[in-house]
Short mmCIF file of C-alpha atoms in Angstrom, two decimals:
data_model
loop_
_atom_site.label_atom_id
_atom_site.label_comp_id
_atom_site.label_asym_id
_atom_site.label_seq_id
_atom_site.Cartn_x
_atom_site.Cartn_y
_atom_site.Cartn_z
CA UNK A 1 -16.94 9.27 45.62
CA UNK A 2 -16.17 9.59 41.95
CA UNK A 3 -17.62 7.04 39.62
CA UNK A 4 -15.06 4.99 37.47
CA UNK A 5 -15.06 5.76 33.89
CA UNK A 6 -16.00 2.97 31.52
CA UNK A 7 -13.96 3.57 28.41
CA UNK A 8 -15.34 0.78 26.36
CA UNK A 9 -18.99 1.88 27.14
CA UNK A 10 -17.98 5.42 25.96
CA UNK A 11 -16.54 4.11 22.76
CA UNK A 12 -19.68 2.17 22.11
CA UNK A 13 -21.81 5.22 22.80
CA UNK A 14 -19.64 7.37 20.32
CA UNK A 15 -19.71 4.72 17.64
CA UNK A 16 -23.49 4.19 17.93
CA UNK A 17 -23.83 7.99 17.57
CA UNK A 18 -21.92 8.02 14.39
CA UNK A 19 -23.13 4.72 12.59
CA UNK A 20 -26.76 4.37 14.00
CA UNK A 21 -29.89 4.88 12.02
CA UNK A 22 -30.09 8.27 10.34
CA UNK A 23 -26.52 9.02 11.38
CA UNK A 24 -23.67 10.29 9.29
CA UNK A 25 -21.91 6.84 8.93
CA UNK A 26 -24.98 4.59 9.04
CA UNK A 27 -24.26 1.10 7.71
CA UNK A 28 -26.91 -0.80 5.83
CA UNK A 29 -26.83 -4.24 4.03
CA UNK A 30 -26.67 -4.05 0.22
CA UNK A 31 -25.85 -6.76 -2.29
CA UNK A 32 -22.58 -6.04 -3.97
CA UNK A 33 -21.31 -8.42 -6.67
CA UNK A 34 -23.81 -11.11 -5.45
CA UNK A 35 -23.03 -11.09 -1.76
CA UNK A 36 -24.72 -9.02 0.96
CA UNK A 37 -22.24 -6.75 2.81
CA UNK A 38 -22.41 -3.59 5.06
CA UNK A 39 -21.93 -0.26 3.09
CA UNK A 40 -22.33 3.28 3.99
CA UNK A 41 -25.82 4.47 3.34
CA UNK A 42 -24.73 7.95 2.51
CA UNK A 43 -21.75 7.82 0.18
CA UNK A 44 -19.97 9.11 -3.01
CA UNK A 45 -20.53 7.23 -6.06
CA UNK A 46 -17.39 7.76 -8.23
CA UNK A 47 -13.86 9.09 -7.68
CA UNK A 48 -14.58 11.73 -10.29
CA UNK A 49 -17.27 13.22 -7.96
CA UNK A 50 -14.66 13.37 -5.17
CA UNK A 51 -12.21 15.20 -7.44
CA UNK A 52 -14.87 17.75 -8.41
CA UNK A 53 -15.91 18.40 -4.77
CA UNK A 54 -12.28 18.95 -3.80
CA UNK A 55 -12.20 22.18 -5.82
CA UNK A 56 -14.10 23.84 -3.03
CA UNK A 57 -11.07 23.54 -0.80
CA UNK A 58 -9.43 26.30 -3.06
CA UNK A 59 -5.98 27.61 -1.96
CA UNK A 60 -5.52 24.95 0.77
CA UNK A 61 -2.41 22.75 0.62
CA UNK A 62 -3.00 19.47 -1.04
CA UNK A 63 0.43 18.43 -2.10
CA UNK A 64 3.65 19.55 -0.59
CA UNK A 65 7.41 18.56 -1.21
CA UNK A 66 10.62 20.07 -0.08
CA UNK A 67 10.44 22.66 -2.92
CA UNK A 68 6.81 22.67 -4.35
CA UNK A 69 3.40 23.37 -3.08
CA UNK A 70 0.14 22.43 -5.04
CA UNK A 71 -3.19 23.75 -3.69
CA UNK A 72 -6.51 22.02 -4.14
CA UNK A 73 -7.52 24.45 -6.92
CA UNK A 74 -4.31 24.04 -8.72
CA UNK A 75 -4.40 20.23 -8.54
CA UNK A 76 -7.80 20.10 -9.74
CA UNK A 77 -7.19 22.52 -12.78
CA UNK A 78 -3.99 20.42 -13.63
CA UNK A 79 -6.00 17.01 -13.28
CA UNK A 80 -8.79 18.22 -15.78
CA UNK A 81 -6.30 19.77 -18.14
CA UNK A 82 -4.40 16.48 -18.36
CA UNK A 83 -7.60 14.48 -18.53
CA UNK A 84 -8.91 16.55 -21.50
CA UNK A 85 -5.38 16.18 -23.20
CA UNK A 86 -5.31 12.40 -22.83
CA UNK A 87 -8.78 12.24 -24.22
CA UNK A 88 -8.38 14.62 -27.19
CA UNK A 89 -4.74 13.89 -28.18
CA UNK A 90 -4.42 10.19 -27.21
CA UNK A 91 -8.03 8.77 -27.43
CA UNK A 92 -8.14 7.69 -23.86
CA UNK A 93 -11.62 6.54 -22.99
CA UNK A 94 -13.36 4.97 -19.92
CA UNK A 95 -12.14 1.60 -19.04
CA UNK A 96 -8.71 2.22 -20.81
CA UNK A 97 -5.58 1.80 -18.76
CA UNK A 98 -3.19 4.81 -17.99
CA UNK A 99 0.12 3.38 -16.93
CA UNK A 100 2.12 5.50 -14.28
CA UNK A 101 5.76 4.54 -13.80
CA UNK A 102 7.62 6.85 -11.59
CA UNK A 103 9.01 7.92 -8.20
CA UNK A 104 6.83 9.87 -5.95
CA UNK A 105 5.98 13.29 -7.50
CA UNK A 106 2.87 15.58 -7.43
CA UNK A 107 2.64 14.69 -11.17
CA UNK A 108 2.00 10.93 -10.21
CA UNK A 109 -0.90 12.09 -8.17
CA UNK A 110 -2.29 14.48 -10.93
CA UNK A 111 -1.93 11.53 -13.44
CA UNK A 112 -4.04 9.49 -11.08
CA UNK A 113 -6.72 11.76 -10.75
CA UNK A 114 -6.72 12.72 -14.36
CA UNK A 115 -7.37 8.89 -15.10
CA UNK A 116 -10.32 8.92 -12.51
CA UNK A 117 -11.80 12.11 -14.24
CA UNK A 118 -11.83 10.18 -17.51
CA UNK A 119 -13.38 6.85 -15.88
CA UNK A 120 -9.95 5.26 -16.78
CA UNK A 121 -8.01 2.79 -14.97
CA UNK A 122 -4.72 3.95 -13.36
CA UNK A 123 -2.15 1.29 -13.20
CA UNK A 124 0.49 1.97 -10.61
CA UNK A 125 3.68 0.19 -11.85
CA UNK A 126 6.51 -0.71 -9.48
CA UNK A 127 8.98 2.18 -9.79
CA UNK A 128 11.76 -0.18 -8.71
CA UNK A 129 11.20 -2.69 -11.64
CA UNK A 130 14.03 -3.24 -14.03
CA UNK A 131 13.23 -3.37 -17.80
CA UNK A 132 12.17 -6.99 -17.97
CA UNK A 133 9.60 -6.53 -15.23
CA UNK A 134 8.33 -3.31 -16.84
CA UNK A 135 7.93 -5.11 -20.04
CA UNK A 136 5.87 -7.77 -18.24
CA UNK A 137 3.73 -5.06 -16.67
CA UNK A 138 3.05 -3.41 -19.96
CA UNK A 139 2.20 -6.57 -21.83
CA UNK A 140 -0.13 -7.63 -18.83
CA UNK A 141 -2.15 -4.52 -18.55
CA UNK A 142 -1.76 -2.91 -22.24
CA UNK A 143 -2.19 0.69 -21.15
CA UNK A 144 -3.25 3.21 -23.81
CA UNK A 145 -0.82 5.56 -22.49
CA UNK A 146 2.36 5.39 -20.19
CA UNK A 147 3.36 8.24 -18.08
CA UNK A 148 6.91 8.09 -16.74
CA UNK A 149 9.50 10.25 -15.09
CA UNK A 150 12.99 10.71 -16.77
CA UNK A 151 14.76 7.91 -14.81
CA UNK A 152 12.15 5.37 -15.85
CA UNK A 153 12.06 6.83 -19.40
CA UNK A 154 15.72 5.77 -19.68
CA UNK A 155 14.80 2.15 -18.76
CA UNK A 156 12.41 1.90 -21.78
CA UNK A 157 15.25 2.19 -24.20
CA UNK A 158 15.59 -1.32 -25.93
CA UNK A 159 11.97 -2.38 -25.04
CA UNK A 160 9.31 -2.75 -27.74
CA UNK A 161 6.95 -0.02 -26.30
CA UNK A 162 4.26 0.66 -29.08
CA UNK A 163 2.20 3.21 -27.02
CA UNK A 164 2.57 6.84 -26.30
CA UNK A 165 5.04 7.75 -23.63
CA UNK A 166 4.67 10.99 -21.63
CA UNK A 167 7.19 12.27 -19.36
CA UNK A 168 6.51 14.17 -16.25
CA UNK A 169 9.29 16.72 -16.65
CA UNK A 170 8.41 17.88 -20.26
CA UNK A 171 5.16 16.36 -21.55
CA UNK A 172 3.01 16.87 -18.68
CA UNK A 173 3.58 20.52 -18.02
CA UNK A 174 3.05 21.27 -21.79
CA UNK A 175 -0.10 19.35 -21.96
CA UNK A 176 -1.56 20.87 -18.89
CA UNK A 177 -0.54 24.34 -20.25
CA UNK A 178 -2.09 23.68 -23.68
CA UNK A 179 -5.41 22.62 -22.15
CA UNK A 180 -5.46 25.06 -19.12
CA UNK A 181 -9.14 25.96 -18.12
CA UNK A 182 -10.43 22.48 -19.21
CA UNK A 183 -13.73 21.46 -17.62
CA UNK A 184 -14.62 18.08 -15.97
CA UNK A 185 -14.94 15.37 -18.72
CA UNK A 186 -18.47 14.01 -18.93
CA UNK A 187 -18.31 10.40 -18.29
CA UNK A 188 -20.36 7.86 -16.78
CA UNK A 189 -19.00 5.56 -14.03
CA UNK A 190 -20.55 2.79 -11.97
CA UNK A 191 -19.50 2.09 -8.35
CA UNK A 192 -18.06 -1.41 -9.36
CA UNK A 193 -16.13 -0.26 -12.30
CA UNK A 194 -12.21 -0.75 -12.01
CA UNK A 195 -10.38 2.46 -10.91
CA UNK A 196 -6.93 1.32 -10.41
CA UNK A 197 -4.43 -1.68 -10.61
CA UNK A 198 -1.68 -2.05 -8.26
CA UNK A 199 0.74 -4.90 -8.44
CA UNK A 200 1.47 -7.30 -5.68
CA UNK A 201 4.05 -10.09 -5.62
CA UNK A 202 2.68 -13.25 -6.57
CA UNK A 203 3.31 -17.01 -5.37
CA UNK A 204 3.25 -18.12 -9.04
CA UNK A 205 6.50 -16.15 -9.46
CA UNK A 206 4.99 -13.21 -11.57
CA UNK A 207 3.50 -9.99 -10.10
CA UNK A 208 -0.30 -9.93 -9.94
CA UNK A 209 -2.43 -6.80 -10.62
CA UNK A 210 -4.85 -6.26 -7.78
CA UNK A 211 -7.96 -4.48 -9.40
CA UNK A 212 -9.66 -1.97 -7.03
CA UNK A 213 -13.13 -0.43 -7.86
CA UNK A 214 -14.55 3.02 -7.36
CA UNK A 215 -16.50 1.40 -4.55
CA UNK A 216 -13.31 0.15 -3.05
CA UNK A 217 -11.65 3.39 -2.79
CA UNK A 218 -14.74 5.32 -1.85
CA UNK A 219 -15.28 2.81 0.98
CA UNK A 220 -11.70 3.67 2.09
CA UNK A 221 -12.25 7.35 1.88
CA UNK A 222 -15.51 6.85 4.29
CA UNK A 223 -13.26 4.71 6.56
CA UNK A 224 -10.75 7.67 6.90
CA UNK A 225 -13.56 10.21 7.39
CA UNK A 226 -14.99 7.98 10.12
CA UNK A 227 -11.71 7.77 11.88
CA UNK A 228 -11.40 11.53 11.69
CA UNK A 229 -14.98 11.80 13.16
CA UNK A 230 -13.91 9.50 16.04
CA UNK A 231 -10.87 11.40 16.68
CA UNK A 232 -12.97 14.64 16.97
CA UNK A 233 -15.28 13.03 19.34
CA UNK A 234 -12.42 11.69 21.57
CA UNK A 235 -10.72 15.21 21.62
CA UNK A 236 -13.74 17.60 22.18
CA UNK A 237 -14.37 18.45 18.55
CA UNK A 238 -17.56 17.98 16.44
CA UNK A 239 -17.60 14.49 15.09
CA UNK A 240 -20.29 15.63 12.43
CA UNK A 241 -18.31 18.45 11.26
CA UNK A 242 -17.60 18.45 7.58
CA UNK A 243 -15.23 21.41 7.56
CA UNK A 244 -11.91 20.87 5.89
CA UNK A 245 -9.17 18.87 8.05
CA UNK A 246 -6.25 20.51 9.43
CA UNK A 247 -4.31 17.17 9.51
CA UNK A 248 -1.01 17.23 7.70
CA UNK A 249 0.33 13.86 6.56
CA UNK A 250 3.81 12.71 5.84
CA UNK A 251 4.00 10.31 2.86
CA UNK A 252 7.07 8.16 2.87
CA UNK A 253 6.17 4.85 1.09
CA UNK A 254 5.90 4.56 -2.78
CA UNK A 255 2.71 5.80 -4.32
CA UNK A 256 2.29 2.56 -6.11
CA UNK A 257 1.52 1.06 -2.63
CA UNK A 258 -2.04 1.34 -0.94
CA UNK A 259 -0.34 2.90 2.13
CA UNK A 260 0.37 5.98 0.28
CA UNK A 261 -2.26 5.99 -2.61
CA UNK A 262 -5.28 4.46 -1.16
CA UNK A 263 -4.78 5.57 2.39
CA UNK A 264 -3.18 9.08 2.01
CA UNK A 265 -3.45 10.59 -1.27
CA UNK A 266 -7.06 9.63 -2.13
CA UNK A 267 -8.87 10.12 1.28
CA UNK A 268 -7.05 13.37 2.06
CA UNK A 269 -8.35 14.66 -1.23
CA UNK A 270 -11.82 14.15 0.26
CA UNK A 271 -11.13 15.67 3.73
CA UNK A 272 -9.12 18.74 2.88
CA UNK A 273 -5.91 17.78 4.68
CA UNK A 274 -2.46 18.18 3.42
CA UNK A 275 -0.07 15.45 1.83
CA UNK A 276 3.70 16.18 2.34
CA UNK A 277 5.55 13.96 -0.16
CA UNK A 278 8.96 12.72 0.92
CA UNK A 279 11.09 12.31 -2.32
CA UNK A 280 14.31 10.03 -2.75
CA UNK A 281 15.87 7.42 -0.64
CA UNK A 282 14.91 7.83 3.19
CA UNK A 283 17.11 9.92 5.15
CA UNK A 284 15.97 10.48 8.86
CA UNK A 285 17.15 14.10 9.00
CA UNK A 286 15.32 15.11 5.88
CA UNK A 287 12.17 13.47 7.00
CA UNK A 288 12.46 15.04 10.46
CA UNK A 289 13.16 18.46 8.88
CA UNK A 290 9.95 18.08 6.68
CA UNK A 291 7.86 17.25 9.88
CA UNK A 292 9.16 20.28 11.64
CA UNK A 293 8.74 22.68 8.61
CA UNK A 294 5.30 21.46 7.54
CA UNK A 295 3.96 20.88 11.02
CA UNK A 296 3.08 17.33 10.24
CA UNK A 297 0.53 15.70 12.42
CA UNK A 298 0.38 12.11 11.09
CA UNK A 299 2.98 9.77 9.84
CA UNK A 300 2.55 6.00 8.75
CA UNK A 301 6.14 4.66 8.51
CA UNK A 302 7.61 1.23 7.76
CA UNK A 303 9.41 -0.41 10.62
CA UNK A 304 12.78 0.08 8.80
CA UNK A 305 12.19 3.75 8.81
CA UNK A 306 11.31 3.74 12.46
CA UNK A 307 14.45 1.90 13.29
CA UNK A 308 16.58 4.59 11.61
CA UNK A 309 14.76 7.03 14.05
CA UNK A 310 15.91 4.82 16.76
CA UNK A 311 19.44 5.07 15.56
CA UNK A 312 19.28 8.90 15.39
CA UNK A 313 21.85 10.57 17.59
CA UNK A 314 19.81 13.64 18.61
CA UNK A 315 15.97 13.93 17.84
CA UNK A 316 16.00 16.99 20.08
CA UNK A 317 17.38 19.15 17.26
CA UNK A 318 13.76 19.01 15.70
CA UNK A 319 10.48 20.38 16.98
CA UNK A 320 8.30 17.45 16.47
CA UNK A 321 5.51 18.62 18.76
CA UNK A 322 2.98 18.75 15.81
CA UNK A 323 3.24 14.83 15.27
CA UNK A 324 0.37 13.28 17.22
CA UNK A 325 -0.19 10.08 15.23
CA UNK A 326 2.58 7.65 14.47
CA UNK A 327 1.64 4.32 12.71
CA UNK A 328 3.59 1.39 11.72
CA UNK A 329 2.72 0.04 8.27
CA UNK A 330 3.60 -2.55 5.54
CA UNK A 331 5.35 -5.04 7.89
CA UNK A 332 4.61 -6.63 11.12
CA UNK A 333 6.77 -5.47 14.27
CA UNK A 334 7.41 -7.04 17.51
CA UNK A 335 5.97 -5.69 21.02
CA UNK A 336 9.71 -5.12 22.03
CA UNK A 337 10.46 -3.10 19.06
CA UNK A 338 7.22 -0.97 19.57
CA UNK A 339 8.25 -0.48 23.26
CA UNK A 340 11.74 0.73 22.13
CA UNK A 341 10.05 3.27 20.00
CA UNK A 342 7.87 4.39 22.79
CA UNK A 343 11.05 4.81 25.02
CA UNK A 344 13.03 6.59 22.38
CA UNK A 345 10.68 8.71 20.43
CA UNK A 346 8.46 11.34 22.27
CA UNK A 347 5.83 11.26 19.69
CA UNK A 348 5.36 7.60 19.89
CA UNK A 349 4.73 7.27 23.65
CA UNK A 350 0.86 7.86 23.46
CA UNK A 351 0.50 7.72 19.71
CA UNK A 352 1.87 4.56 18.23
CA UNK A 353 -0.68 2.43 16.36
CA UNK A 354 -0.23 -0.82 14.46
CA UNK A 355 -2.40 -2.46 11.66
CA UNK A 356 -2.79 -5.45 9.60
CA UNK A 357 -3.82 -5.10 5.91
CA UNK A 358 -2.93 -6.23 2.41
CA UNK A 359 -3.11 -4.83 -1.17
CA UNK A 360 -6.06 -7.11 -1.96
CA UNK A 361 -8.09 -5.28 0.82
CA UNK A 362 -7.40 -1.77 -0.22
CA UNK A 363 -6.72 -0.61 3.32
CA UNK A 364 -6.39 -2.19 6.87
CA UNK A 365 -8.21 -5.21 7.86
CA UNK A 366 -7.70 -4.20 11.59
CA UNK A 367 -6.17 -1.54 13.38
CA UNK A 368 -4.63 -1.64 17.07
CA UNK A 369 -4.87 1.79 18.90
CA UNK A 370 -2.22 2.87 21.56
CA UNK A 371 -4.40 1.47 24.16
CA UNK A 372 -4.71 -1.95 22.43
CA UNK A 373 -1.01 -2.29 21.83
CA UNK A 374 -0.47 -1.44 25.68
CA UNK A 375 -3.02 -3.90 26.99
CA UNK A 376 -2.66 -6.59 24.35
CA UNK A 377 1.18 -6.75 23.07
CA UNK A 378 1.16 -8.32 19.81
CA UNK A 379 -2.37 -7.56 18.78
CA UNK A 380 -3.26 -6.05 15.50
CA UNK A 381 -6.51 -4.76 16.89
CA UNK A 382 -10.12 -5.06 15.93
CA UNK A 383 -11.54 -5.08 12.28
CA UNK A 384 -12.17 -1.60 11.07
CA UNK A 385 -15.57 -0.37 10.20
CA UNK A 386 -17.36 -2.49 7.48
CA UNK A 387 -15.05 -5.38 7.79
CA UNK A 388 -15.99 -8.97 8.83
CA UNK A 389 -13.21 -11.21 9.75
CA UNK A 390 -13.09 -14.82 10.39
CA UNK A 391 -10.50 -17.56 11.09
CA UNK A 392 -11.18 -20.72 9.01
CA UNK A 393 -9.70 -24.12 8.87
CA UNK A 394 -8.18 -25.76 5.85
CA UNK A 395 -11.72 -26.95 4.65
CA UNK A 396 -13.05 -23.36 4.78
CA UNK A 397 -14.96 -23.76 7.99
CA UNK A 398 -14.94 -21.03 10.76
CA UNK A 399 -13.15 -21.95 13.90
CA UNK A 400 -13.75 -20.99 17.56
CA UNK A 401 -12.13 -17.92 19.23
CA UNK A 402 -8.46 -18.39 20.03
CA UNK A 403 -7.99 -21.27 17.38
CA UNK A 404 -5.36 -20.64 14.63
CA UNK A 405 -6.47 -20.67 10.96
CA UNK A 406 -6.50 -18.65 7.88
CA UNK A 407 -7.62 -15.21 8.15
CA UNK A 408 -10.58 -14.54 5.84
CA UNK A 409 -12.18 -11.22 5.28
CA UNK A 410 -15.38 -9.72 3.62
CA UNK A 411 -15.90 -6.05 3.19
CA UNK A 412 -16.57 -3.36 0.53
CA UNK A 413 -12.81 -2.84 0.51
CA UNK A 414 -12.04 -6.17 -1.04
CA UNK A 415 -10.66 -5.90 -4.56
CA UNK A 416 -12.61 -7.06 -7.50
CA UNK A 417 -9.89 -9.60 -8.42
CA UNK A 418 -6.65 -9.92 -10.20
CA UNK A 419 -6.28 -8.43 -13.68
CA UNK A 420 -6.51 -11.05 -16.38
CA UNK A 421 -6.11 -13.98 -13.91
CA UNK A 422 -9.45 -15.75 -13.32
CA UNK A 423 -7.64 -18.54 -11.66
CA UNK A 424 -5.90 -16.60 -9.16
CA UNK A 425 -8.98 -14.62 -8.50
CA UNK A 426 -11.08 -17.74 -7.85
CA UNK A 427 -8.47 -19.20 -5.61
CA UNK A 428 -8.43 -15.87 -3.61
CA UNK A 429 -12.14 -14.79 -3.52
CA UNK A 430 -14.86 -17.16 -2.77
CA UNK A 431 -18.20 -17.04 -4.71
CA UNK A 432 -19.81 -15.15 -1.72
CA UNK A 433 -16.87 -12.65 -1.65
CA UNK A 434 -14.72 -13.72 1.16
CA UNK A 435 -11.08 -13.01 0.67
CA UNK A 436 -8.77 -15.82 1.56
CA UNK A 437 -5.74 -13.70 2.77
CA UNK A 438 -3.33 -16.74 2.91
CA UNK A 439 -2.05 -15.27 6.20
CA UNK A 440 -2.69 -17.18 9.47
CA UNK A 441 -3.75 -15.83 12.85
CA UNK A 442 -6.35 -16.09 15.70
CA UNK A 443 -9.23 -13.86 16.90
CA UNK A 444 -9.32 -13.42 20.55
CA UNK A 445 -11.88 -11.10 22.19
CA UNK A 446 -12.60 -9.64 18.79
CA UNK A 447 -8.92 -8.83 18.17
CA UNK A 448 -6.69 -10.04 15.40
CA UNK A 449 -3.46 -11.63 16.08
CA UNK A 450 -1.09 -12.69 13.15
CA UNK A 451 0.68 -16.06 13.66
CA UNK A 452 2.29 -16.63 10.34
CA UNK A 453 2.61 -14.80 7.04
CA UNK A 454 2.07 -16.46 3.62
CA UNK A 455 4.35 -19.59 4.03
CA UNK A 456 7.22 -18.36 1.88
CA UNK A 457 6.83 -14.59 2.10
CA UNK A 458 9.82 -12.40 2.83
CA UNK A 459 9.22 -9.15 4.27
CA UNK A 460 12.12 -6.72 3.47
CA UNK A 461 11.98 -3.16 4.54
CA UNK A 462 8.11 -3.12 4.08
CA UNK A 463 8.45 -4.88 0.55
CA UNK A 464 6.83 -8.35 -0.07
CA UNK A 465 9.17 -10.52 -1.61
CA UNK A 466 8.18 -14.08 -2.84
CA UNK A 467 11.00 -16.41 -3.36
CA UNK A 468 9.68 -18.27 -6.28
CA UNK A 469 10.01 -15.31 -8.55
CA UNK A 470 13.82 -15.05 -7.48
CA UNK A 471 14.28 -18.74 -7.68
CA UNK A 472 12.81 -18.78 -11.25
CA UNK A 473 15.26 -16.03 -12.20
CA UNK A 474 18.32 -17.97 -10.85
CA UNK A 475 17.12 -21.22 -12.43
CA UNK A 476 17.80 -19.35 -15.67
CA UNK A 477 21.68 -19.16 -14.88
CA UNK A 478 23.51 -22.00 -16.52
CA UNK A 479 25.52 -22.79 -13.48
CA UNK A 480 22.53 -23.16 -11.16
CA UNK A 481 21.21 -26.73 -10.76
CA UNK A 482 18.61 -25.78 -8.23
CA UNK A 483 18.11 -23.15 -5.59
CA UNK A 484 15.99 -21.92 -2.58
CA UNK A 485 15.40 -18.38 -1.32
CA UNK A 486 14.50 -17.76 2.18
CA UNK A 487 14.26 -14.83 4.61
CA UNK A 488 16.84 -14.30 7.22
CA UNK A 489 16.54 -11.96 10.27
CA UNK A 490 18.01 -8.43 9.61
CA UNK A 491 18.19 -5.80 12.29
CA UNK A 492 17.31 -2.71 10.11
CA UNK A 493 15.13 -4.44 7.17
CA UNK A 494 13.29 -7.01 9.18
CA UNK A 495 14.35 -9.73 6.83
CA UNK A 496 17.03 -9.88 4.03
CA UNK A 497 16.79 -12.06 0.82
CA UNK A 498 19.11 -15.08 1.21
CA UNK A 499 19.77 -17.73 -1.35
CA UNK A 500 21.09 -21.33 -1.16
CA UNK A 501 22.40 -22.29 -4.70
CA UNK A 502 23.37 -25.78 -5.69
CA UNK A 503 25.89 -25.50 -8.43
CA UNK A 504 25.96 -27.63 -11.58
CA UNK A 505 28.99 -30.15 -11.92
CA UNK A 506 31.70 -28.69 -14.02
CA UNK A 507 30.33 -25.13 -13.84
CA UNK A 508 32.12 -22.22 -11.92
CA UNK A 509 30.15 -19.38 -10.54
CA UNK A 510 30.74 -16.87 -7.78
CA UNK A 511 28.29 -15.01 -5.49
CA UNK A 512 29.20 -11.73 -7.40
CA UNK A 513 28.27 -13.50 -10.63
CA UNK A 514 24.87 -14.41 -9.39
CA UNK A 515 24.20 -11.16 -7.75
CA UNK A 516 24.90 -9.26 -10.88
CA UNK A 517 22.73 -11.90 -12.90
CA UNK A 518 19.68 -11.12 -10.65
CA UNK A 519 20.26 -7.37 -10.28
CA UNK A 520 19.86 -7.32 -14.14
CA UNK A 521 16.46 -8.99 -14.05
CA UNK A 522 14.91 -8.10 -10.73
CA UNK A 523 14.12 -5.02 -8.73
CA UNK A 524 16.92 -4.24 -6.27
CA UNK A 525 14.92 -5.23 -3.09
CA UNK A 526 14.45 -8.83 -4.50
CA UNK A 527 18.27 -9.33 -5.21
CA UNK A 528 19.64 -11.60 -2.54
CA UNK A 529 22.26 -9.98 -0.15
CA UNK A 530 23.39 -13.40 1.40
CA UNK A 531 24.40 -16.42 -0.52
CA UNK A 532 25.50 -19.90 0.17
CA UNK A 533 26.94 -21.94 -2.79
CA UNK A 534 27.17 -25.64 -2.38
CA UNK A 535 26.95 -28.90 -4.43
CA UNK A 536 24.89 -30.77 -1.88
CA UNK A 537 21.15 -31.15 -2.98
CA UNK A 538 18.40 -29.20 -1.38
CA UNK A 539 16.60 -31.00 1.55
CA UNK A 540 13.32 -32.24 0.33
CA UNK A 541 10.24 -34.08 1.66
CA UNK A 542 8.48 -37.07 0.42
CA UNK A 543 6.71 -35.23 -2.37
CA UNK A 544 9.98 -33.64 -3.66
CA UNK A 545 9.26 -30.15 -2.18
CA UNK A 546 12.26 -28.24 -0.70
CA UNK A 547 11.91 -28.11 3.03
CA UNK A 548 12.60 -24.45 3.67
CA UNK A 549 12.96 -24.60 7.40
CA UNK A 550 15.89 -26.90 7.01
CA UNK A 551 17.67 -24.50 4.77
CA UNK A 552 20.51 -22.64 6.47
CA UNK A 553 22.48 -19.87 4.66
#
């Protein structure tokens, strides 16, 4: 008689073998920014150290595009050359901001790592911003240098930009060539020094700059190392091996998002894997062609991209046998949608994972494995290593298992705060370093389930859109008396931005007028695509607040 296999017991044994005393991923309590949290006992101390160590990977692929290939050695040499140029020609010092405003390119990545080599702070501006938004970002973080691609350089015309602007097409290759052979800059960096600022939409109507420290990103690196070790343990490999990884990752989200920067570009430099960068607007055939050509093993796609694959006429034209991990990222998806993916996509049948995370956390809060999703449809899995998650009531008190409340988390991944915004930081992070996510859910059997996003948030194709920013923009139009923006279901994007506009008496305006007005002032994904113009006032509650649930467009 064969004994039954206890999977949970096996997982617990493997985990203990990796995280226990004296083990590679041993967790120990340390005081970080005034709060005691679990951290890896053996860890790197700066991103500059990670860059220096990556040179040992030599000729292995680090960055790959459809027409370029950059090895670890080439990347490291370019990053050091650029860092030296920024220091010697432009006076960039530790703590200075280096703005990056561009589409996905190898130069984006080189610029990021050059900033880390200098102990500077890389600021990933949203490449879809329009001039007014760019102007806000530059004023907000005041970078010492701005690095742009040609398309964004053109958007700067007419703006009062009083800092050096370097183009990726012309200036960076010249500077890198001029300083070829440069050594690693000698700088001192502390773990809790800022390393990067990424913008997230704000409920106040302005984007907020989430500040991530070296500790945050180094913890993300160790989380991915740990995940790779678990995979090795479950597939017959050596979980303690430090040999370079043979995994190859397809990058399809913008580099100014944590999905691509923090959870692909940064950890893969530490593990020796390859990052295959998809460039341009998403086209399923081009993406599938890259997967086939580069033997991609891992892909994290937003649901909109996954939906395009469902609509594809003939996936059998491509050899996708290398793809063994397929993750949904950036936006929630329904169990029914996940099942359609399993039914249609061969690589999703036993590889589909889902997760819950936010910019303020640097990486995932929780991850649901294929087994989790099959056994518990709708789950977002258990908190990842190092994360403590609680559900709290409106007074901030933890609630019992299965009771809905606000998801709160504490971990070495939680951001330092919002750049230049003490009030927003204090509202989001408690004195003992708990992050109030603003999202609502339950924890059942240790697993997180989301029940509601931030009250007004619209999730359009993986992008977070807050109505108040659009409403404030529309309020500037002379024909608009008041307005409300909500999300409406969309079969491809998840939600589309919809606007109910109450027009002023005596003013004439069309949907096309308002669409053009917002398109000039906001990134394209924030521009409403459905409109309703009326002279009836918005439905409001007793306090005068618009009741969004009663708004129909």
